[in-house]
Short mmCIF file of N, CA, C and O in Angstrom, two decimals:
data_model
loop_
_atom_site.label_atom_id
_atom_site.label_comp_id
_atom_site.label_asym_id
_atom_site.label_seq_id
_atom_site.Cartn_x
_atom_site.Cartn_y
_atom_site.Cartn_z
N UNK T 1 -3.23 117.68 114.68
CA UNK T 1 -3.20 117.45 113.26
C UNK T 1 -2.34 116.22 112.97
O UNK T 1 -1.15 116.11 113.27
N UNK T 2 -2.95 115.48 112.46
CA UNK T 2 -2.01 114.12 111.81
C UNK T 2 -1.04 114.70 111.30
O UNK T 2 -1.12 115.90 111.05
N UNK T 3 0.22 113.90 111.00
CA UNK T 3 1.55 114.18 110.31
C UNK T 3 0.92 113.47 108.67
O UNK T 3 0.19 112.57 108.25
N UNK T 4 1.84 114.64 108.15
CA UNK T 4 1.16 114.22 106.46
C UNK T 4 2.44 114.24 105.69
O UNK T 4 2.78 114.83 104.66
N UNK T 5 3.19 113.18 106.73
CA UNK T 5 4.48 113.28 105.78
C UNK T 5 4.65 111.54 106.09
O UNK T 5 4.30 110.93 107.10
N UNK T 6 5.27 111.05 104.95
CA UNK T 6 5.95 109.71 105.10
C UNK T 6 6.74 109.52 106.23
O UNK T 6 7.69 110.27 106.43
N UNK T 7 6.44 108.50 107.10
CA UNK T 7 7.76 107.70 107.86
C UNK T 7 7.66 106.31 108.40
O UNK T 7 6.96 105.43 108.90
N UNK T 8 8.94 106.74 107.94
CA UNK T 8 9.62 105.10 108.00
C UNK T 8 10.42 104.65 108.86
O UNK T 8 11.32 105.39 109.26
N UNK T 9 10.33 103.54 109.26
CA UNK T 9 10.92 102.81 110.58
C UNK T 9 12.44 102.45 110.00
O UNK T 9 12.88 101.77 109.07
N UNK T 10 12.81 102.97 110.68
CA UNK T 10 14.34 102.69 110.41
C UNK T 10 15.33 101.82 111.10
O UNK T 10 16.24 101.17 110.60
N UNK T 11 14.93 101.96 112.51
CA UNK T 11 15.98 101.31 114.01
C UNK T 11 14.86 100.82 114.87
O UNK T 11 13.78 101.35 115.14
N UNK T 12 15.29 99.88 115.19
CA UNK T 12 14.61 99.23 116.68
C UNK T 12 15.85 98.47 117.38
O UNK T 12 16.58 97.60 116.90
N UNK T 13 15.89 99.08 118.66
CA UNK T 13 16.72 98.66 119.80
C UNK T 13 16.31 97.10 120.42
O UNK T 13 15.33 96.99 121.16
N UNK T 14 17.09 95.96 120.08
CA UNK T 14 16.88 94.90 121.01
C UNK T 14 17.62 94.93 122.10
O UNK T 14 18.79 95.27 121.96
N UNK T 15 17.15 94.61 123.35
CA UNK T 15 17.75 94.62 124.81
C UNK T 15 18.29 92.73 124.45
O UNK T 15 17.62 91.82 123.96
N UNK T 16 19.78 92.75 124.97
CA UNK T 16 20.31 92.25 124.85
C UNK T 16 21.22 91.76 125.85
O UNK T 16 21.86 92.70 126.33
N UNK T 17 21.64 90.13 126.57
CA UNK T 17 22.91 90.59 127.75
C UNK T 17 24.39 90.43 127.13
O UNK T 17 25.43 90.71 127.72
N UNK T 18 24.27 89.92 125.85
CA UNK T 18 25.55 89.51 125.47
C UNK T 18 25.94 89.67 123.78
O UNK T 18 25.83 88.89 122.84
N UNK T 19 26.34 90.82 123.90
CA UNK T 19 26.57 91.48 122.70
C UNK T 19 26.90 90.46 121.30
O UNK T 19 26.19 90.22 120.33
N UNK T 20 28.58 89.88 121.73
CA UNK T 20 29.05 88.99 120.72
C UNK T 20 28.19 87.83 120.42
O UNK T 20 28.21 87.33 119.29
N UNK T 21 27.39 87.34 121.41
CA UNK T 21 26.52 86.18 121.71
C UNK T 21 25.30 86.66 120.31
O UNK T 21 24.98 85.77 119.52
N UNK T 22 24.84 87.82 120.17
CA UNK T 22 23.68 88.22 120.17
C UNK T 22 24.19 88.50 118.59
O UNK T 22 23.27 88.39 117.79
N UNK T 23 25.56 88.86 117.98
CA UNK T 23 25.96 89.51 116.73
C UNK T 23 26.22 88.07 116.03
O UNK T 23 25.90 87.86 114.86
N UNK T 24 26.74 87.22 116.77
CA UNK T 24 26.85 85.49 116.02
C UNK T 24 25.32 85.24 115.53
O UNK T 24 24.94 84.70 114.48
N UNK T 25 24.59 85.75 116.53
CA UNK T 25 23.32 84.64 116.42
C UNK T 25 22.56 85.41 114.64
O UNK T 25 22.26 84.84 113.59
N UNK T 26 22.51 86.84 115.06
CA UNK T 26 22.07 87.50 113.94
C UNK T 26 22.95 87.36 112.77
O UNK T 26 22.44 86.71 111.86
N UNK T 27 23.38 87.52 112.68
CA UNK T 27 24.45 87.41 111.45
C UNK T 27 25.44 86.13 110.72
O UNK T 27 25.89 85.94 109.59
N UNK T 28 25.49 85.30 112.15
CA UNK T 28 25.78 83.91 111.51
C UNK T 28 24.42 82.94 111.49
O UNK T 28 24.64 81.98 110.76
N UNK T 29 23.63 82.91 111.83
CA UNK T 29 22.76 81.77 112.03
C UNK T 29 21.65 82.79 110.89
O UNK T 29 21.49 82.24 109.80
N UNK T 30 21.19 83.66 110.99
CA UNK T 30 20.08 84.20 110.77
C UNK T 30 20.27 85.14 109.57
O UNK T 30 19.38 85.92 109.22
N UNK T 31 21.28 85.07 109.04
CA UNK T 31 22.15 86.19 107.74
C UNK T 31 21.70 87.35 107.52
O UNK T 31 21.36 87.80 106.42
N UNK T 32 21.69 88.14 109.01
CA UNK T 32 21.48 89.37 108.77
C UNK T 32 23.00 89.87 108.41
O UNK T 32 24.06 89.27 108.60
N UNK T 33 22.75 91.19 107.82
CA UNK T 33 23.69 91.93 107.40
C UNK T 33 24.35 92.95 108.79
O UNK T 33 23.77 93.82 109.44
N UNK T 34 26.03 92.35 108.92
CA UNK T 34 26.57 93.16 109.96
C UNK T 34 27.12 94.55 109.01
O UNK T 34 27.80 94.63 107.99
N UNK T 35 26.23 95.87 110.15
CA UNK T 35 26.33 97.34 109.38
C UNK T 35 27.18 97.69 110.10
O UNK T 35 28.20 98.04 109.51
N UNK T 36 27.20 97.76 111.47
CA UNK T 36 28.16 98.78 112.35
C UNK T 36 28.34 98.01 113.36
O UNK T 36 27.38 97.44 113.88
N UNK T 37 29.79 97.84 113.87
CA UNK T 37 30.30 97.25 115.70
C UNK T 37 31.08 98.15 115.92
O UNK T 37 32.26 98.03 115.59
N UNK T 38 30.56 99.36 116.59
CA UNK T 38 31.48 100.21 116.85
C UNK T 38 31.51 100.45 118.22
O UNK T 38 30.45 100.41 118.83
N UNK T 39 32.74 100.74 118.90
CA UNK T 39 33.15 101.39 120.34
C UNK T 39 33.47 102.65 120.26
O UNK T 39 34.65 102.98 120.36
N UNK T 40 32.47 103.58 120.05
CA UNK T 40 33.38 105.11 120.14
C UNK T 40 33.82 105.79 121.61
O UNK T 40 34.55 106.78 121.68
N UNK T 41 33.39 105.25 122.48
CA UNK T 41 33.78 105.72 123.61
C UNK T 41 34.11 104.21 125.02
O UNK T 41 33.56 103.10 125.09
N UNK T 42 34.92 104.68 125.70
CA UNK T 42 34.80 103.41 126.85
C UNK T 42 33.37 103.14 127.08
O UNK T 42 32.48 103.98 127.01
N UNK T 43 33.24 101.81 127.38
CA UNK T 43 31.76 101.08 128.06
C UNK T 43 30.42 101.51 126.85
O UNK T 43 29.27 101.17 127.12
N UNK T 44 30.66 102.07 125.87
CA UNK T 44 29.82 102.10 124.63
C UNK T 44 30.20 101.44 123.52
O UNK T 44 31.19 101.83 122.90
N UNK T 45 29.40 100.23 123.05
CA UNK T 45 29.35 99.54 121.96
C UNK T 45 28.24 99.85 121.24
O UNK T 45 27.24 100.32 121.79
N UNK T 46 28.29 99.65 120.13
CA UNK T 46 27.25 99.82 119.41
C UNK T 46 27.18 99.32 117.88
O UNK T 46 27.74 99.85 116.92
N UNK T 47 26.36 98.18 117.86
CA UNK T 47 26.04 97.11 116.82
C UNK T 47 24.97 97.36 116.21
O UNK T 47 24.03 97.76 116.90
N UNK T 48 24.79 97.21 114.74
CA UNK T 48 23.73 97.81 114.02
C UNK T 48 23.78 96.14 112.89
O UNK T 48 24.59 95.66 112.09
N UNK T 49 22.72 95.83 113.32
CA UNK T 49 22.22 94.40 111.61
C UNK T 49 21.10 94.82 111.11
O UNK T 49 20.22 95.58 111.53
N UNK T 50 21.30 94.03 109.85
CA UNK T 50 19.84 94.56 108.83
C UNK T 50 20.03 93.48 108.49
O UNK T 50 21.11 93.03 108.13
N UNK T 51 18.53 92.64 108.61
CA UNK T 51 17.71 91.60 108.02
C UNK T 51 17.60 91.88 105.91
O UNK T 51 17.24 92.84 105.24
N UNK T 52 18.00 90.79 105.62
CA UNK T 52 18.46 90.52 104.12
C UNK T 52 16.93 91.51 103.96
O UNK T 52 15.98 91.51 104.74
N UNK T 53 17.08 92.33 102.62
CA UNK T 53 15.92 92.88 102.20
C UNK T 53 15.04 93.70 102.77
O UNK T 53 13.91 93.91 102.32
N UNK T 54 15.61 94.29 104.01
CA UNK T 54 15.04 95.03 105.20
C UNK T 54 15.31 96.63 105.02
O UNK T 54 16.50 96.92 104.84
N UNK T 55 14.33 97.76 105.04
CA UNK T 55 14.63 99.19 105.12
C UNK T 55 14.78 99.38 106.75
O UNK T 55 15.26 100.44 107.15
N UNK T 56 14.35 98.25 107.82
CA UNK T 56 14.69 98.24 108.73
C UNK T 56 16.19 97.82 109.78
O UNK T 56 16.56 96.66 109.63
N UNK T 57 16.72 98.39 110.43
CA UNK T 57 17.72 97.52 111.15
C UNK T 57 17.33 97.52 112.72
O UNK T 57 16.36 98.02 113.29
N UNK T 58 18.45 96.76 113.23
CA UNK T 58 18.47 96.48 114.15
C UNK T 58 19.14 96.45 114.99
O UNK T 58 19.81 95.42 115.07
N UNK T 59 19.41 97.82 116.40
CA UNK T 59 20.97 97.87 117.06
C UNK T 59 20.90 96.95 118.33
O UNK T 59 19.95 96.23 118.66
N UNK T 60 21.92 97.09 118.88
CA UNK T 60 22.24 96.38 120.61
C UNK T 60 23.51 96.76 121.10
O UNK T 60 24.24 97.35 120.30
N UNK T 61 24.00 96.54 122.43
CA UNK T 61 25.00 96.88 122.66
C UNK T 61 25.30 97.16 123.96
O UNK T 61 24.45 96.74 124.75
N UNK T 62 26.47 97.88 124.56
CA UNK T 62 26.32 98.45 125.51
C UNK T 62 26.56 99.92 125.35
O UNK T 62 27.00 100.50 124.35
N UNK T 63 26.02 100.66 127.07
CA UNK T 63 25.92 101.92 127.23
C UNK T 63 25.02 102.27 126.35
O UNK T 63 25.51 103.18 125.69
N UNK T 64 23.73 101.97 125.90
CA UNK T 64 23.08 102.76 125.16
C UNK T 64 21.68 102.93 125.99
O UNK T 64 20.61 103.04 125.38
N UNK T 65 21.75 102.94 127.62
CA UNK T 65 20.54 102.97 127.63
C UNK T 65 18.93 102.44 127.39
O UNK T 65 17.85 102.95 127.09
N UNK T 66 19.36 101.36 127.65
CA UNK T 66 18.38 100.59 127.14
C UNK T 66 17.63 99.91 128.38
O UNK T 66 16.83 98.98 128.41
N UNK T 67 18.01 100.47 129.08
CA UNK T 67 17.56 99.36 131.00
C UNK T 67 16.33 99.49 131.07
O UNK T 67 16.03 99.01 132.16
N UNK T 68 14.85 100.09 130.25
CA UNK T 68 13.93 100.38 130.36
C UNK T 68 13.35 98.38 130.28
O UNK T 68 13.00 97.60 131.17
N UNK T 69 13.50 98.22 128.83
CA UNK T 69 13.54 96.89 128.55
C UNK T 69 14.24 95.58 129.05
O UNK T 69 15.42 95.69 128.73
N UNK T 70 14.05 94.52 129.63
CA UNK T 70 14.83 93.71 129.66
C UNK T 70 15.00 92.90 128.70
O UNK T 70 14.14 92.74 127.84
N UNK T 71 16.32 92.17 128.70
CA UNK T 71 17.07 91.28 127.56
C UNK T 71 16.07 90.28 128.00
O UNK T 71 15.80 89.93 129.15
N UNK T 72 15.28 89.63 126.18
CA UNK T 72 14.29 88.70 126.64
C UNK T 72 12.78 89.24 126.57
O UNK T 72 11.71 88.66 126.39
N UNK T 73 13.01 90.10 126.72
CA UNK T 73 10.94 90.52 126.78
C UNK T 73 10.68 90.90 125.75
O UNK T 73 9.51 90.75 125.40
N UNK T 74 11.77 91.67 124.65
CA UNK T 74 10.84 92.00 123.59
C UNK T 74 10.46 91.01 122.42
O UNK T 74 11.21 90.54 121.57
N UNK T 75 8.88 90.75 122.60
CA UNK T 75 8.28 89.67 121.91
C UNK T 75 7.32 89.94 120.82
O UNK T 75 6.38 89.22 120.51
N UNK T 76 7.65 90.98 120.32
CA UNK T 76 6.52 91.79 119.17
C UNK T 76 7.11 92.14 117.52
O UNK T 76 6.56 92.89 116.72
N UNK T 77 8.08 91.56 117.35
CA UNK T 77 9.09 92.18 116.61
C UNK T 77 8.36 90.79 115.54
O UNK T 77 8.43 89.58 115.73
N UNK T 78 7.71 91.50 114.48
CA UNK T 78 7.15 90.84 113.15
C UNK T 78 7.58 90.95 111.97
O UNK T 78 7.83 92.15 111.86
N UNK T 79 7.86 90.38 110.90
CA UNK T 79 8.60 90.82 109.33
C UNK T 79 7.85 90.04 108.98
O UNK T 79 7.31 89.16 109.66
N UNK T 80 7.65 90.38 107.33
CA UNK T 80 7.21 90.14 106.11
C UNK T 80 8.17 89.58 105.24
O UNK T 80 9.21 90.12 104.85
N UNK T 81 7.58 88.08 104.88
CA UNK T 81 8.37 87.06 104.30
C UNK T 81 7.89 86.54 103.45
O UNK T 81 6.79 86.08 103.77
N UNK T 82 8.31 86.25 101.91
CA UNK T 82 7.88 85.40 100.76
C UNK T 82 7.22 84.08 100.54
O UNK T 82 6.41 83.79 99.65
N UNK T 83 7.68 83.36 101.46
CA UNK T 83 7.67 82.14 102.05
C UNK T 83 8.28 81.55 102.95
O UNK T 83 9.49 81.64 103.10
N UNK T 84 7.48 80.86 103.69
CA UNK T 84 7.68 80.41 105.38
C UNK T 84 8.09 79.16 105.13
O UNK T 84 8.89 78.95 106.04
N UNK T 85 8.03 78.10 104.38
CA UNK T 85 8.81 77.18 104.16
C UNK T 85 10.12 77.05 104.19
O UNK T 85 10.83 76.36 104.92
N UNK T 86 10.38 77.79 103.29
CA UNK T 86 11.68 78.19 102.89
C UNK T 86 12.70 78.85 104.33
O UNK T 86 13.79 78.52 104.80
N UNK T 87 11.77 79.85 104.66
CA UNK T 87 12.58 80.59 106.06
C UNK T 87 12.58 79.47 106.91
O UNK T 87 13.72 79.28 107.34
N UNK T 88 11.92 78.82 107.25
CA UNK T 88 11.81 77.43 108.35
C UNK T 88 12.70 76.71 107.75
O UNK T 88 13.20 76.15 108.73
N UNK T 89 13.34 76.26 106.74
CA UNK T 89 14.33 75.69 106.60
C UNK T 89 15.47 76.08 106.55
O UNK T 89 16.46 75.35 106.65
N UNK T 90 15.48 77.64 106.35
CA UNK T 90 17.00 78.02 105.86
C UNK T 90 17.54 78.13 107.83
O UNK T 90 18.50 77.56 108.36
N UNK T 91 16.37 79.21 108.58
CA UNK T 91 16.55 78.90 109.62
C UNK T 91 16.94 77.62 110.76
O UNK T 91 17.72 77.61 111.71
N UNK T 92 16.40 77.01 110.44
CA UNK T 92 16.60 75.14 111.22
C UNK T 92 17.86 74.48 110.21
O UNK T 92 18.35 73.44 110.66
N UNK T 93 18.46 75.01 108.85
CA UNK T 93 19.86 74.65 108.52
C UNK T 93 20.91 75.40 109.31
O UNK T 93 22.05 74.99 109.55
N UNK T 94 20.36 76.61 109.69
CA UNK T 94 21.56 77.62 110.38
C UNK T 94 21.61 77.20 112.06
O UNK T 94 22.46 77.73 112.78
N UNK T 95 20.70 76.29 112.59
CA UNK T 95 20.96 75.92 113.79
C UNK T 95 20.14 76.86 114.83
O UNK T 95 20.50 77.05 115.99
N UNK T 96 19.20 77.30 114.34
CA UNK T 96 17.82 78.42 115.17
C UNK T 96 16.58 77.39 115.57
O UNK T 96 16.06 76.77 114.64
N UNK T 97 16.32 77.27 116.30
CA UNK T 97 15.34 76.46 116.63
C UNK T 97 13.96 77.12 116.98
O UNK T 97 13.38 77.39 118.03
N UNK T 98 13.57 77.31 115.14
CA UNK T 98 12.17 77.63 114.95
C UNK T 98 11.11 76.70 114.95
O UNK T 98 11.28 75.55 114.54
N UNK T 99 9.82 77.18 115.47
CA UNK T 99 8.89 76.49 115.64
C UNK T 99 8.45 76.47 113.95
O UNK T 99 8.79 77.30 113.11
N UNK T 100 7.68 75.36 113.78
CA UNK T 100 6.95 75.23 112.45
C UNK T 100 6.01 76.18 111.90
O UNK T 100 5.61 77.27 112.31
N UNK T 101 5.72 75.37 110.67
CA UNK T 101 4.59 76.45 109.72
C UNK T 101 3.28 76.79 110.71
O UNK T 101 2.85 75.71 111.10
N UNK T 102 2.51 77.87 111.27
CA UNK T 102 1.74 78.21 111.70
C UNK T 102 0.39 78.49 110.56
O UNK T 102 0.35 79.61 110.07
N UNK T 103 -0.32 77.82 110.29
CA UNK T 103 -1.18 78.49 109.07
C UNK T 103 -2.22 78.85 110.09
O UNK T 103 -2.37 78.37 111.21
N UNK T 104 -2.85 79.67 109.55
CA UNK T 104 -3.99 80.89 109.76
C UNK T 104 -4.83 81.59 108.92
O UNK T 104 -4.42 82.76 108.92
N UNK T 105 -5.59 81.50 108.37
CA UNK T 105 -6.45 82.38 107.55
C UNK T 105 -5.74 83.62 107.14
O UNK T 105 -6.02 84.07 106.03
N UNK T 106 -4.86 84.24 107.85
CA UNK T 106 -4.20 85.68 107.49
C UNK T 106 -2.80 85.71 107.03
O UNK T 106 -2.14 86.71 106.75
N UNK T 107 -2.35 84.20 106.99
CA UNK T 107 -1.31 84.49 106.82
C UNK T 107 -0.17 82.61 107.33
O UNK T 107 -0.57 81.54 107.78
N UNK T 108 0.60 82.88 107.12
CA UNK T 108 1.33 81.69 107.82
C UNK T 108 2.63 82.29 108.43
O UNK T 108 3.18 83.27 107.94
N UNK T 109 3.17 81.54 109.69
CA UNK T 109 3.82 82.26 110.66
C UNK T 109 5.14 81.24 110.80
O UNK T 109 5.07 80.05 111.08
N UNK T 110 6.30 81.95 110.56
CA UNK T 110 6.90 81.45 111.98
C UNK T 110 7.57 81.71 113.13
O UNK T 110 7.16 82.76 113.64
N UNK T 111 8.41 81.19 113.72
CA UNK T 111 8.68 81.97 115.01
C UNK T 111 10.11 81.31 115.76
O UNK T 111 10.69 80.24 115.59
N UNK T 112 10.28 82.10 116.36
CA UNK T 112 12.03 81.85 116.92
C UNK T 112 11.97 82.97 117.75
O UNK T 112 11.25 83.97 117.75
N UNK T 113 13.17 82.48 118.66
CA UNK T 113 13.84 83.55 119.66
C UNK T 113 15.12 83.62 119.47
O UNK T 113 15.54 82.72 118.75
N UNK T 114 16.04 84.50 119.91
CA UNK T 114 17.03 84.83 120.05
C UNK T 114 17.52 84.26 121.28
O UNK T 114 16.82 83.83 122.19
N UNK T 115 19.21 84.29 121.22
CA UNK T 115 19.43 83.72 122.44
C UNK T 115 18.97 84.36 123.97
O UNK T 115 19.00 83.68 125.00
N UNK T 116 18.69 85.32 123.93
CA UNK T 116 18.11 85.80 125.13
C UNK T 116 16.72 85.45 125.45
O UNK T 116 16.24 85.60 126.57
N UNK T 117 16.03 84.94 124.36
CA UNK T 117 14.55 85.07 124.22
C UNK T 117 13.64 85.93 123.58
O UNK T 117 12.45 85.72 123.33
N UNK T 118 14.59 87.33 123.25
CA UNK T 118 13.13 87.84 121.94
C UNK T 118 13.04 87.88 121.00
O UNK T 118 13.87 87.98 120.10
N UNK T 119 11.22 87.74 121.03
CA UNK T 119 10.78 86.66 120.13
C UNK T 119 10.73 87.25 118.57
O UNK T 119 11.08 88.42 118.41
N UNK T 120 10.27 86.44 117.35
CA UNK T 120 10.16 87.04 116.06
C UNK T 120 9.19 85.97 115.76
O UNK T 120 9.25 84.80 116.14
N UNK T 121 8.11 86.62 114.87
CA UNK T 121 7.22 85.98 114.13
C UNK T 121 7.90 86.61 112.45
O UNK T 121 8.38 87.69 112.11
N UNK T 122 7.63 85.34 111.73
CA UNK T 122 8.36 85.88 110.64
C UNK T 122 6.51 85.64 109.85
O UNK T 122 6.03 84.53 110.08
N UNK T 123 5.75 86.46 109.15
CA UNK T 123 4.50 85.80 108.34
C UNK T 123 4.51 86.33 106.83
O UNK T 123 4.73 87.48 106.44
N UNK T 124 4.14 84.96 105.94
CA UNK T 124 4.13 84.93 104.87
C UNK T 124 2.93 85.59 104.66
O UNK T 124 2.16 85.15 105.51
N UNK T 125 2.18 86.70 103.76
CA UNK T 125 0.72 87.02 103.56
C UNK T 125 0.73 86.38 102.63
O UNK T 125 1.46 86.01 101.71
N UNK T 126 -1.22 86.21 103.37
CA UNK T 126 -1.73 85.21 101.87
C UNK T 126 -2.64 86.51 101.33
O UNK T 126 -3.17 87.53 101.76
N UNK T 127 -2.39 85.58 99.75
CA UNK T 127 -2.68 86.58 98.63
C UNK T 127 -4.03 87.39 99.05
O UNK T 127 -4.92 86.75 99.61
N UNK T 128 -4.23 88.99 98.77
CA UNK T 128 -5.37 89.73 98.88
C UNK T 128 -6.56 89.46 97.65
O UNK T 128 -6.10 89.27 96.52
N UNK T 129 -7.31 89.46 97.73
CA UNK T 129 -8.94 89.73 96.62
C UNK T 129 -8.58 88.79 96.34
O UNK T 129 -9.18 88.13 95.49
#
């Protein structure tokens, strides 16, 4: 039976090798919102950002188990953006070295990595009907 209840994405784990490396890049270059840097136990860190305007966040860290993924591969990670102009510039003022406007029939794209390498398509939708 399908689930017939709302849900919503809340957390996605980026694999990461360098925590502080990885909390500059998000939060100073990219103005996500720093939620949580917490150590509650030895060899467990745990960092939580949220992208400006996001019901989503985003943790990293250590001790959390994450060795499934390597730092760098995850390349699927997409958001919904107003305008790609604008993000391509605010991004390339903050010192991120995004690729340009991508136009496409579905949409316009852009794209960046993190310092480890994973990747983000950021796409503007073009208008429906």
């Amino acid at each position: 039976m399908p689930l017939q209840m709302d849900v919503k994405i809340e957390l996605i784990h980026l694999p990461v090798t360098d925590v502080d490396r990885a909390k500059a890049f998000y939060v100073d270059q990219c103005g996500f919102v720093a939620d949580h840097d917490q150590t509650p136990a030895p060899g467990l860190r745990f960092v939580q950002v949220t992208p400006p305007g996001s019901a989503c966040s985003f943790a990293f860290g250590t001790g959390l188990g994450m060795s499934q993924i390597a730092p760098g591969k995850l390349d699927v990670i997409q958001a919904v953006i107003p305008d790609a102009d604008a993000a391509l510039e605010q991004l390339r003022a903050s010192g991120v070295a995004a690729e340009g406007v991508d136009e496409q029939p579905w949409g316009r794209f852009v794209t960046f990595t993190d310092p480890d390498g994973n990747r983000w398509t950021l796409q503007q939708l073009v208008p429906r009907g």
